[in-house]
Coordinates of C-alpha atoms in Angstrom, one line a residue:
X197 CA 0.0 0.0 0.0
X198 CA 1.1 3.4 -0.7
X199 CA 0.4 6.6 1.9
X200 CA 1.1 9.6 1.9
X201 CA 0.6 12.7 4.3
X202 CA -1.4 15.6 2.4
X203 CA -0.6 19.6 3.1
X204 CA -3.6 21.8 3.9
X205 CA -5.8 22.2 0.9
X206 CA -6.6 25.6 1.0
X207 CA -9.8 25.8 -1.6
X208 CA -13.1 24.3 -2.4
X209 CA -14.4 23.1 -5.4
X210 CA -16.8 25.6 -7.5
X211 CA -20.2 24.7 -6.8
X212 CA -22.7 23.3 -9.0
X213 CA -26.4 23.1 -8.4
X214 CA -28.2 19.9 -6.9
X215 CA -31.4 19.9 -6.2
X216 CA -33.6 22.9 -5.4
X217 CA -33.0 22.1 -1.7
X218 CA -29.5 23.3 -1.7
X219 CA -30.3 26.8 -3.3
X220 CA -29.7 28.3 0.5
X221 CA -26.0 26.5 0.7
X222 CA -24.7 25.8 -3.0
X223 CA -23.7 29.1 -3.6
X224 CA -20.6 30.8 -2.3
X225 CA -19.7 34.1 -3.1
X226 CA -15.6 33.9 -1.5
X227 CA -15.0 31.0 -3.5
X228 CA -12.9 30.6 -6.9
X229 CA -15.1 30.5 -10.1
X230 CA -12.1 28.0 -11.5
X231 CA -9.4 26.0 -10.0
X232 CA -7.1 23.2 -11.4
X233 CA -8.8 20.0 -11.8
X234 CA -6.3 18.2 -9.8
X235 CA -6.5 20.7 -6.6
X236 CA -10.5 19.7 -7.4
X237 CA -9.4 16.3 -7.1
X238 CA -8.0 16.4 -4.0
X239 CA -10.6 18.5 -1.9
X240 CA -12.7 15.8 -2.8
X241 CA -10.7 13.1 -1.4
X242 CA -10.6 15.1 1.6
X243 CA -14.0 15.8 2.0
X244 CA -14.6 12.0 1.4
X245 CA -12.4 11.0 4.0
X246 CA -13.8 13.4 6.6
X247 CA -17.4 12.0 6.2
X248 CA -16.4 8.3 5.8
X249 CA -14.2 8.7 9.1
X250 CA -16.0 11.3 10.7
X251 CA -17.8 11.4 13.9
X252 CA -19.7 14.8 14.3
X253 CA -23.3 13.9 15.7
X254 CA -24.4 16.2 12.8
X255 CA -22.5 14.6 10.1
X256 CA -21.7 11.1 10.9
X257 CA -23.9 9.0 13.1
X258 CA -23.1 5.0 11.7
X259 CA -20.6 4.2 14.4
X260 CA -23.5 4.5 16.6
X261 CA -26.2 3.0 14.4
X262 CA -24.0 -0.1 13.9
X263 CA -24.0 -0.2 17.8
X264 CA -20.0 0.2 18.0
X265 CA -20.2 3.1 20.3
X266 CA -23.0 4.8 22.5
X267 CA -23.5 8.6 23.8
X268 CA -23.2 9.6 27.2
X269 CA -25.6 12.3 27.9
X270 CA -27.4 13.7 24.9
X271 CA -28.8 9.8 23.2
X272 CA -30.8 11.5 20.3
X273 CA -28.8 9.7 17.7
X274 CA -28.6 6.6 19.2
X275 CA -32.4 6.3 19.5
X276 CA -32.4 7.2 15.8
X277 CA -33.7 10.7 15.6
X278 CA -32.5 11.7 12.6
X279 CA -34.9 15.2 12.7
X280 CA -33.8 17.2 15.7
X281 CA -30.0 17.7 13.7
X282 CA -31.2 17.8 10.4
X283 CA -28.6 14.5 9.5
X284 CA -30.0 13.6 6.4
X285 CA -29.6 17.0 4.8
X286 CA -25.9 17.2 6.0
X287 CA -25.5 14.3 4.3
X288 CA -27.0 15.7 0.8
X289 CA -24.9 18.7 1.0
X290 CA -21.5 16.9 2.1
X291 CA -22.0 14.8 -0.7
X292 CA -23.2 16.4 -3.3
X293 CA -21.6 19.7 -2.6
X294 CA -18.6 19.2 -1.5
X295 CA -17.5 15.6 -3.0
X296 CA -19.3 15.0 -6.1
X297 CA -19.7 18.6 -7.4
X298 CA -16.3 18.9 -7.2
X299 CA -15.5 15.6 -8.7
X300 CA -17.7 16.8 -11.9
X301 CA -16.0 19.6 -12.1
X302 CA -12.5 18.1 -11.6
X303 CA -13.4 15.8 -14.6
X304 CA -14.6 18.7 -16.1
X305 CA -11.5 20.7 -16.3
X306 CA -9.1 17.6 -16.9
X307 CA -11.2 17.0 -20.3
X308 CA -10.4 20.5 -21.0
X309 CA -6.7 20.3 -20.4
X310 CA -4.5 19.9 -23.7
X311 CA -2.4 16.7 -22.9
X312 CA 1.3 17.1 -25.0
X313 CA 1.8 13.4 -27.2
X314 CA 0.9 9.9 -25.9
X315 CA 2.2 10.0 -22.4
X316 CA 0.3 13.3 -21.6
X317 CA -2.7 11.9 -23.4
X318 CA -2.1 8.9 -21.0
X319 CA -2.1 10.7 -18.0
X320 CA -4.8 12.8 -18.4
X321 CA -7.2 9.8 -18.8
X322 CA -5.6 8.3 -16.0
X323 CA -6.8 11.3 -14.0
X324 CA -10.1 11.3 -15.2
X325 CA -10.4 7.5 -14.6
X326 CA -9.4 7.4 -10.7
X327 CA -11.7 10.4 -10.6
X328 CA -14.5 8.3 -11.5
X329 CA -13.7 5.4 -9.6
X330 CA -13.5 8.1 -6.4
X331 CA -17.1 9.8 -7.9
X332 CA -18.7 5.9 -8.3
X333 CA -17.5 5.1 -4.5
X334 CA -19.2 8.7 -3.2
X335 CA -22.3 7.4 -5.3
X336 CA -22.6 4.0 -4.0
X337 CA -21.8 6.0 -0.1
X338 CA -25.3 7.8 -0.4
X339 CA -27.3 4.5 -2.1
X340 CA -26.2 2.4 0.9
X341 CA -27.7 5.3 2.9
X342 CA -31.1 6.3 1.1
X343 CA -32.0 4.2 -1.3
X344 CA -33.5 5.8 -4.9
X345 CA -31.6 9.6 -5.0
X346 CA -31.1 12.1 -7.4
X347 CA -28.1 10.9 -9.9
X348 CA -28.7 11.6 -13.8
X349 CA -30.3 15.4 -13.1
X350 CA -29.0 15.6 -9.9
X351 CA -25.5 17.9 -10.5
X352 CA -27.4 19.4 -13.7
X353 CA -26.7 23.7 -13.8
X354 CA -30.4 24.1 -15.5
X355 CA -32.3 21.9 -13.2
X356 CA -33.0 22.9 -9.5
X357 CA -35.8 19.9 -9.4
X358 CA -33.9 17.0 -9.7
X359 CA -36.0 13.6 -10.3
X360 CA -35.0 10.8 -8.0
X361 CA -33.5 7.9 -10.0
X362 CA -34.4 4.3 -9.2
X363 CA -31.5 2.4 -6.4
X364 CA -31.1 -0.6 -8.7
X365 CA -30.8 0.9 -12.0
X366 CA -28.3 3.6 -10.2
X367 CA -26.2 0.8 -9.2
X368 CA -26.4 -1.5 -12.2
X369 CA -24.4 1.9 -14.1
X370 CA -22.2 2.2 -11.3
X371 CA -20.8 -1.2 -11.9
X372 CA -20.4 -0.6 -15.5
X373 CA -18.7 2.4 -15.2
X374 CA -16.4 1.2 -12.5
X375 CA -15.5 -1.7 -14.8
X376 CA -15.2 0.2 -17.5
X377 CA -12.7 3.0 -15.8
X378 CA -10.5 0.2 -14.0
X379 CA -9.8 -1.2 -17.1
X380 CA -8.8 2.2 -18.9
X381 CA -6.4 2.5 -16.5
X382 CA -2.8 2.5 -17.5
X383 CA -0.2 1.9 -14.5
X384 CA 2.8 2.1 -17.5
X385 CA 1.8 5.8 -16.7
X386 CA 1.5 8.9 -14.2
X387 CA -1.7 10.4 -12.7
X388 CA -1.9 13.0 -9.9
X389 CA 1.3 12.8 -8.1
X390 CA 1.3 14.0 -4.7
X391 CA -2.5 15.7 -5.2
X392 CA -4.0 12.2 -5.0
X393 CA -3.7 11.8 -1.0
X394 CA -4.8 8.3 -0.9
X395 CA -2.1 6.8 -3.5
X396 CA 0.0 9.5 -4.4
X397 CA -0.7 8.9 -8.1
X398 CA 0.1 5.1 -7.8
X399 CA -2.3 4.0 -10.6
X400 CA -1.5 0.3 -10.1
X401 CA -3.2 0.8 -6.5
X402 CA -5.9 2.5 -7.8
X403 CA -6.8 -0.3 -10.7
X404 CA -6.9 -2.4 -7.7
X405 CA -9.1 -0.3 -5.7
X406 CA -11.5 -0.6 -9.1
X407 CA -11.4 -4.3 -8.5
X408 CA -12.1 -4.4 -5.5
X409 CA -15.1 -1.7 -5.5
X410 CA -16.8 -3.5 -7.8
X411 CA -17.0 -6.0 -5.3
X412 CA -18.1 -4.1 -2.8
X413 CA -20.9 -2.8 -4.8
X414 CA -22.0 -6.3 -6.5
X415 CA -22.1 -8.2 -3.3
X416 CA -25.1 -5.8 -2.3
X417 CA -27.0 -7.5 -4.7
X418 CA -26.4 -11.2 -4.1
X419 CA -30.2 -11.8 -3.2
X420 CA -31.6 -9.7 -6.0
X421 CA -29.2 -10.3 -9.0
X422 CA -27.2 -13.2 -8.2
X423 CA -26.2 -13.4 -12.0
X424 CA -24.9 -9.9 -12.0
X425 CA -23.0 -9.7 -8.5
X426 CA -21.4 -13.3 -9.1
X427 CA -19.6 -12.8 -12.5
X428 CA -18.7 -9.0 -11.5
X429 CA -17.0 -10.8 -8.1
X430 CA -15.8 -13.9 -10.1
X431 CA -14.0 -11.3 -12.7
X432 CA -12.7 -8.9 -9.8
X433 CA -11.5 -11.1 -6.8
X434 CA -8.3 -12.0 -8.6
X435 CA -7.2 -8.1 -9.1
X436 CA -8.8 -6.6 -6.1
X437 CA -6.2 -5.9 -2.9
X438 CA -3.9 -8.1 -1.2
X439 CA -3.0 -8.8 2.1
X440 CA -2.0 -5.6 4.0
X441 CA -3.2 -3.2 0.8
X442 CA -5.7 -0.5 1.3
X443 CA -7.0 2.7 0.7
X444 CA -6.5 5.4 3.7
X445 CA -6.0 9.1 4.0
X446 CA -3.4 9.5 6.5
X447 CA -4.0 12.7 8.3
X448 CA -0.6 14.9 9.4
X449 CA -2.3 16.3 12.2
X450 CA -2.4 20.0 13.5
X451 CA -5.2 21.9 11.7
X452 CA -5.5 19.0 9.7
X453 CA -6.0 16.4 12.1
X454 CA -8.0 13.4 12.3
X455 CA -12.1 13.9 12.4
X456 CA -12.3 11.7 15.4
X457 CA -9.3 13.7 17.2
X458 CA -11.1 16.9 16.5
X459 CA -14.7 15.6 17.9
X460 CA -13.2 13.4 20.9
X461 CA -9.6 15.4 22.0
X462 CA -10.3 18.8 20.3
X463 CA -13.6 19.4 21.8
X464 CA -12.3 18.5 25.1
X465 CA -16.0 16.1 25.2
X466 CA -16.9 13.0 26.3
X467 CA -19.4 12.2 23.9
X468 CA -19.1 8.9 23.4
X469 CA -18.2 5.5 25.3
X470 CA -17.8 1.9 23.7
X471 CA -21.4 0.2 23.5
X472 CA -22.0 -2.9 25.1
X473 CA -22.9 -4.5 21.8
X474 CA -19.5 -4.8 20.6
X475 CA -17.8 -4.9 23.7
X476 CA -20.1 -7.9 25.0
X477 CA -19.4 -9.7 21.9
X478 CA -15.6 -9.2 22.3
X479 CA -15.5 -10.2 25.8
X480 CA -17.3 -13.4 25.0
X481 CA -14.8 -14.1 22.5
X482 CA -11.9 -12.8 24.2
X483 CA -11.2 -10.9 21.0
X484 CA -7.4 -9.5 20.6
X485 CA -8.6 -6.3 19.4
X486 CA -10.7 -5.5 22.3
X487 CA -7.3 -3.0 23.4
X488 CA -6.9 -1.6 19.8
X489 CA -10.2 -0.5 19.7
X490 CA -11.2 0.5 23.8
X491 CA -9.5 1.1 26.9
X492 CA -10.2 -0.8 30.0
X493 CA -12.3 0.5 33.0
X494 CA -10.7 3.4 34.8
X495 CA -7.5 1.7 36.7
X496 CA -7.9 -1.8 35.6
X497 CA -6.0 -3.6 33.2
X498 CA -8.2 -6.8 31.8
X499 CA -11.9 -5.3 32.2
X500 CA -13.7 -3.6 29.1
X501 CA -17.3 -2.5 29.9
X502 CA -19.4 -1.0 27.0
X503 CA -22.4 1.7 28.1
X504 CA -26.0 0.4 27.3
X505 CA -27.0 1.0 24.0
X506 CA -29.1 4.0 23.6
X507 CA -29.0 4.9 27.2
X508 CA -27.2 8.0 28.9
X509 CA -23.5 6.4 30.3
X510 CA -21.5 7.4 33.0
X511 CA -18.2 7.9 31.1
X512 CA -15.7 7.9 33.9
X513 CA -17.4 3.6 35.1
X514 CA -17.3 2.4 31.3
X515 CA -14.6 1.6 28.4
X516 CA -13.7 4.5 25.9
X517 CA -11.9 4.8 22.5
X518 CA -8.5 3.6 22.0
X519 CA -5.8 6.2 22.1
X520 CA -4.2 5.9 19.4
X521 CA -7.7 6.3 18.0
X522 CA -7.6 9.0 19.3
X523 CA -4.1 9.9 17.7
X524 CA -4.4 13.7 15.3
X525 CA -3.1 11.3 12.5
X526 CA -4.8 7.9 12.8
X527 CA -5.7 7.7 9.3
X528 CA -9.5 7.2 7.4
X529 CA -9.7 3.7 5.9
X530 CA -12.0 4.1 2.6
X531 CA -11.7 0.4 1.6
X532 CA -9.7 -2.8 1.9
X533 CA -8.4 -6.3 1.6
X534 CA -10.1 -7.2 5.3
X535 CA -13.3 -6.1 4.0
X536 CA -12.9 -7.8 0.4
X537 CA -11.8 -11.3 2.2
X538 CA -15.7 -11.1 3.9
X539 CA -16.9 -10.8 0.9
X540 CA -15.3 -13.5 -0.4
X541 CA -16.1 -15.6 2.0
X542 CA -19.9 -14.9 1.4
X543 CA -19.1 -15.3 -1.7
X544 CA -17.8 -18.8 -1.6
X545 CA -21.0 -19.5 0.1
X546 CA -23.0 -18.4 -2.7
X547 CA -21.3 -20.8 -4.8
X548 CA -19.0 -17.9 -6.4
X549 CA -16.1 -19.6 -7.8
X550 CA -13.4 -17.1 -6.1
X551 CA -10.3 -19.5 -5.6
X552 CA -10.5 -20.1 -2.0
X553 CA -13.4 -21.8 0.3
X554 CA -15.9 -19.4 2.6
X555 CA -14.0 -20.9 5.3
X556 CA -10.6 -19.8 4.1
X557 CA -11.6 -16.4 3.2
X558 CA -13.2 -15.9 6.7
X559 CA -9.7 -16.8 8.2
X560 CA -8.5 -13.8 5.6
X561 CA -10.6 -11.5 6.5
X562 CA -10.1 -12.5 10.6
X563 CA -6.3 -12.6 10.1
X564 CA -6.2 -9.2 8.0
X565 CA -8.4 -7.3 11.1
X566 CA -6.2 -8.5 13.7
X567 CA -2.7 -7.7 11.7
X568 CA -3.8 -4.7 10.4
X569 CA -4.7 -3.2 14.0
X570 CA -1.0 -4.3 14.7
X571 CA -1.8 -7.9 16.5
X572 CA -0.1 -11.0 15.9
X573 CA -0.2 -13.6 13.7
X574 CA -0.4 -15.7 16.7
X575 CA -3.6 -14.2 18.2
X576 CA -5.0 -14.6 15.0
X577 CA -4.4 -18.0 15.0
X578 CA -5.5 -18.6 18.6
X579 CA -8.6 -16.7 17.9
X580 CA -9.3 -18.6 14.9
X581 CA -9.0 -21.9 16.8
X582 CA -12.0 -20.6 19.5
X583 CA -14.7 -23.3 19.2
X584 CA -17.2 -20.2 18.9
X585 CA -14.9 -18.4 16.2
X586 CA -13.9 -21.1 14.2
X587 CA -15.9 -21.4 10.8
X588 CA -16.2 -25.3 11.8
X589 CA -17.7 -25.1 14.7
X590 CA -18.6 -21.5 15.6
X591 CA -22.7 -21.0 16.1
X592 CA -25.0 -20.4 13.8
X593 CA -25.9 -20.2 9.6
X594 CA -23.1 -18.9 7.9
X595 CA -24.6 -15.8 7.8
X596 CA -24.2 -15.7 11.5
X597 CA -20.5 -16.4 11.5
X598 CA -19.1 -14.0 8.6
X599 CA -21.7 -11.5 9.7
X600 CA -20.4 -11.2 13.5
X601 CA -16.8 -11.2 12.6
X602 CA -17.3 -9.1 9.3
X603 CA -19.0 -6.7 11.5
X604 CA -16.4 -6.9 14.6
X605 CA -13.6 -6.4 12.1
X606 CA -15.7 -3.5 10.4
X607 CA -15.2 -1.7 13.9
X608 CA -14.6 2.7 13.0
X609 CA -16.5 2.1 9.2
X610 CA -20.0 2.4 10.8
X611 CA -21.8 2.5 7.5
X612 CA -20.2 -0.8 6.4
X613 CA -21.1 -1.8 9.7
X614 CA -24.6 -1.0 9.5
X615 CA -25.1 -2.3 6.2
X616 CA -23.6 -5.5 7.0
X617 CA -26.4 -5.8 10.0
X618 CA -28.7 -5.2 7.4
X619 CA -27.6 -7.7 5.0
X620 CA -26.7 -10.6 6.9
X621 CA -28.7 -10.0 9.8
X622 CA -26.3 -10.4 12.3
X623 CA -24.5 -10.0 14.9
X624 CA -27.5 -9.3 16.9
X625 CA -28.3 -5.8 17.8
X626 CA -29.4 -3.7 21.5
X627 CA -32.9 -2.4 21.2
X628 CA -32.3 1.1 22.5
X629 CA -35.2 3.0 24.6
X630 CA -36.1 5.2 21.8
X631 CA -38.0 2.0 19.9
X632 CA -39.8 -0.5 20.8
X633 CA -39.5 -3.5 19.0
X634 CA -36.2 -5.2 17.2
X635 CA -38.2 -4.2 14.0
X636 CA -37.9 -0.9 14.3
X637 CA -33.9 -0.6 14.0
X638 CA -33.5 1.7 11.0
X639 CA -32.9 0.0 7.5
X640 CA -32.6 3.3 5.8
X641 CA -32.3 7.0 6.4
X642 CA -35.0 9.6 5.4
X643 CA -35.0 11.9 2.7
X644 CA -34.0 15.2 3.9
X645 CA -36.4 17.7 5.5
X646 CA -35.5 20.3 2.7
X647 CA -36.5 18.0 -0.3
X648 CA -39.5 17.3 1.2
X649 CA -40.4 21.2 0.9
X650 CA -38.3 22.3 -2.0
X651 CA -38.5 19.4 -4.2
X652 CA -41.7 17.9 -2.9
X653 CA -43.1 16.5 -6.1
X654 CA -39.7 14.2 -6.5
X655 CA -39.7 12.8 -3.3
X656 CA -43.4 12.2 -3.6
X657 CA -42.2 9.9 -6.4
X658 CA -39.5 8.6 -4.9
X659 CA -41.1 7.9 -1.5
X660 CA -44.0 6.2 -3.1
X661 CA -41.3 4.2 -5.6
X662 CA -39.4 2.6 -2.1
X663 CA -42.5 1.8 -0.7
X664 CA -42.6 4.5 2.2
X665 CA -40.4 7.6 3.2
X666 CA -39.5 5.5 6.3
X667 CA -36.7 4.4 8.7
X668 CA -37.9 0.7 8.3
X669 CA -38.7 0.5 4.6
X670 CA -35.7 -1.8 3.1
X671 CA -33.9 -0.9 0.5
X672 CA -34.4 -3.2 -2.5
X673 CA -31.0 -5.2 -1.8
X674 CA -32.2 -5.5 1.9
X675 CA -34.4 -8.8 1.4
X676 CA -36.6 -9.6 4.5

């Protein structure tokens, strides 16, 4: 894998119109009307990295959705009240504003460019390859979230009313374009240099990356296009990422440090604790990462206590987040081979030809977790010879088994968290106080408050197309 440390980027991208709903917000007076492509390029990245590894209760709620970590005092979010902080729209305007706005119009300007013979020529399709592959990624990011959204109309200058685009047929194009831009990729040649911050312009890593996103996005559909998702996975798996490969953003801290350092240390807040639904699970297993990922209790040194889930926590009595977690440069994780090996090994289950067994891959994707959080391949090995961790023996359908350790492993990635709950079914989640039945856990979040006003015709449509505007309506992956 290949990191680098980025500088300050000191610009945003120029802003293109959405949906009517970000009239108030899409237009910024102080900003550039043009920038390079490639400085484009990178605030993207940025911004991506932020929200994937970000923690601000008014951004980023999926580490507490996928029950990894619980409030203390204020337990809106983990009761699922999406309303009182306006989360959904945040999460329109991050991403369409600020990552895939500027990811058009990075594109934009790098078709412009004049490229000098064959190698420039080469580069500058490079470029606007790996920007695609970062757009598709930021796409897929706000499917997993809401189902049908705006796509074809939705960054459109003349059209303030965007029409919500059916999920499936969203993703279905995703996958093609992903293919198609991983395999227009030329690694005999350059691409951003130092302004890509996840791979320094590496675009061996990123053709891997393309590999291994379109399994990501194909495995959603396993119960709902088995023909699709297995031959995209059976054509992928071989090129995806290795052991120890991955795509991060490692932060150099300072003013730009780490989102978690700036919500947990910055703040000088104790927001959050570990939730007992991880750290229960853990304990029972006597999981090697427990200390990677919480401290123990006050003075001790072998007990890790998570706060009921949903419920205010006394945060001095319970286990909070690792420090080096808590470190200004602990890097953002977009995507990577521990992920890829779980969905292998579901995979293999499926009957995917993908050169290993479901067993095998689940020892991958195990192994990778516990090396990659700087364990040893020792504890990896005792852990995988637990009677209630190994894939022989362990409890349970093997939904049950890759979905509690896909979801153990998935531990800081909340939205892959959450949407491996809501695939698999598993590990079994905490009904918080704010619901009261294990149906009610959220499948899905609503459409934002401001499209309901602004662009009320389209969300009519769309609500009515998913079957309901609601936290429990299923997105059409998720089959019940």
């Amino acid at each position: 894998m290949k990191k680098i440390i980025f500088a300050l980027i000191v610009l945003a991208g120029t802003t293109i119109s959405c949906t009517k709903n970000f009239e108030d917000f899409n237009t910024d007076k102080k900003r550039a009307s043009e920038v390079p492509g490639d400085f484009l390029f990178s605030n993207a990245q940025k911004a991506l990295a932020d929200q994937v590894g970000g923690v601000n209760v008014n951004l980023n709620i999926f580490n507490l959705w996928a029950q990894y970590w619980t409030e203390t005092t204020y337990t809106d979010e983990a009761n699922y009240d999406l309303v009182t902080r306006n989360i959904s729209d945040a999460q329109f305007r991050i991403l369409y504003r600020d990552i895939l706005a500027d990811l058009k119009e990075a594109k934009r300007l790098l078709e412009l460019e004049t490229a000098a013979g064959e190698e420039g020529e080469a580069i500058k399709q490079n470029k606007i390859n790996i920007a695609t592959l970062v757009e598709n990624y930021a796409w897929n990011y706000l499917l997993l979230i809401f189902g049908d959204i705006p796509y074809q109309e939705a960054l459109a200058e003349d059209n303030n009313l965007a029409v919500y685009d059916d999920a499936r047929t969203i993703l279905n194009d995703l996958i093609q374009k992903t293919k198609d831009a991983t395999a227009a990729l030329n690694p005999d040649f350059e691409s951003f240099g130092n302004a890509d911050i996840v791979f320094a312009g590496d675009v061996a890593s990123w053709q891997k990356f393309g590999y291994s996103l379109q399994i990501k996005m194909s495995i959603v559909l396993a119960d709902v296009d088995a023909s699709l998702a297995q031959s995209t996975i059976e054509g992928a798996y071989q090129a995806a990422f290795q052991p120890g490969e991955s795509a991060q953003v490692v932060y150099p801290g300072g003013t730009n440090s780490n989102p978690i350092w700036q919500e947990l240390v910055a703040t000088g807040r104790d927001d959050f604790v570990g939730a007992n639904t991880i750290i229960d699970i853990m304990n029972d297993l006597e999981d090697p990462r427990r200390d990677d990922y919480f401290t123990t209790v006050g003075d001790t040194t072998d007990i890790y206590e998570g706060g009921i889930y949903g419920e205010t926590s006394p945060f001095g009595q319970l286990s909070h987040v690792a420090d080096p977690i808590q470190d200004p440069t602990f890097p953002v994780t977009l995507l990577d081979y521990t992920e890829i090996a779980f969905y292998l090994a579901e995979s293999a289950e499926r009957g995917y030809s993908v050169g290993m067994s479901a067993e095998e891959w689940y020892n991958e994707g195990i192994t990778s977790s516990i090396l990659s959080w700087g364990g040893t391949q020792e504890e990896a090995d005792a852990y995988l010879a637990n009677p209630d961790v190994n894939y022989a023996t362990a409890e349970g359908t093997w939904q049950q088994k890759i979905g509690t350790q896909a979801w153990l492993a998935f531990y800081l990635r909340g939205l892959e968290g959450w949407t491996s709950w809501r695939r698999l079914d598993f590990p079994i989640f905490n009904i918080p106080p704010g619901i009261d039945t294990y149906g009610e856990i959220p499948l899905r979040f609503t459409y934002p408050i401001t499209e309901q006003t602004l662009n009320a015709d389209n969300f009519n449509a769309a609500a009515s197309a998913i079957g309901g505007d609601e936290l429990t309506t299923p997105l059409f992956w998720d089959v019940q």
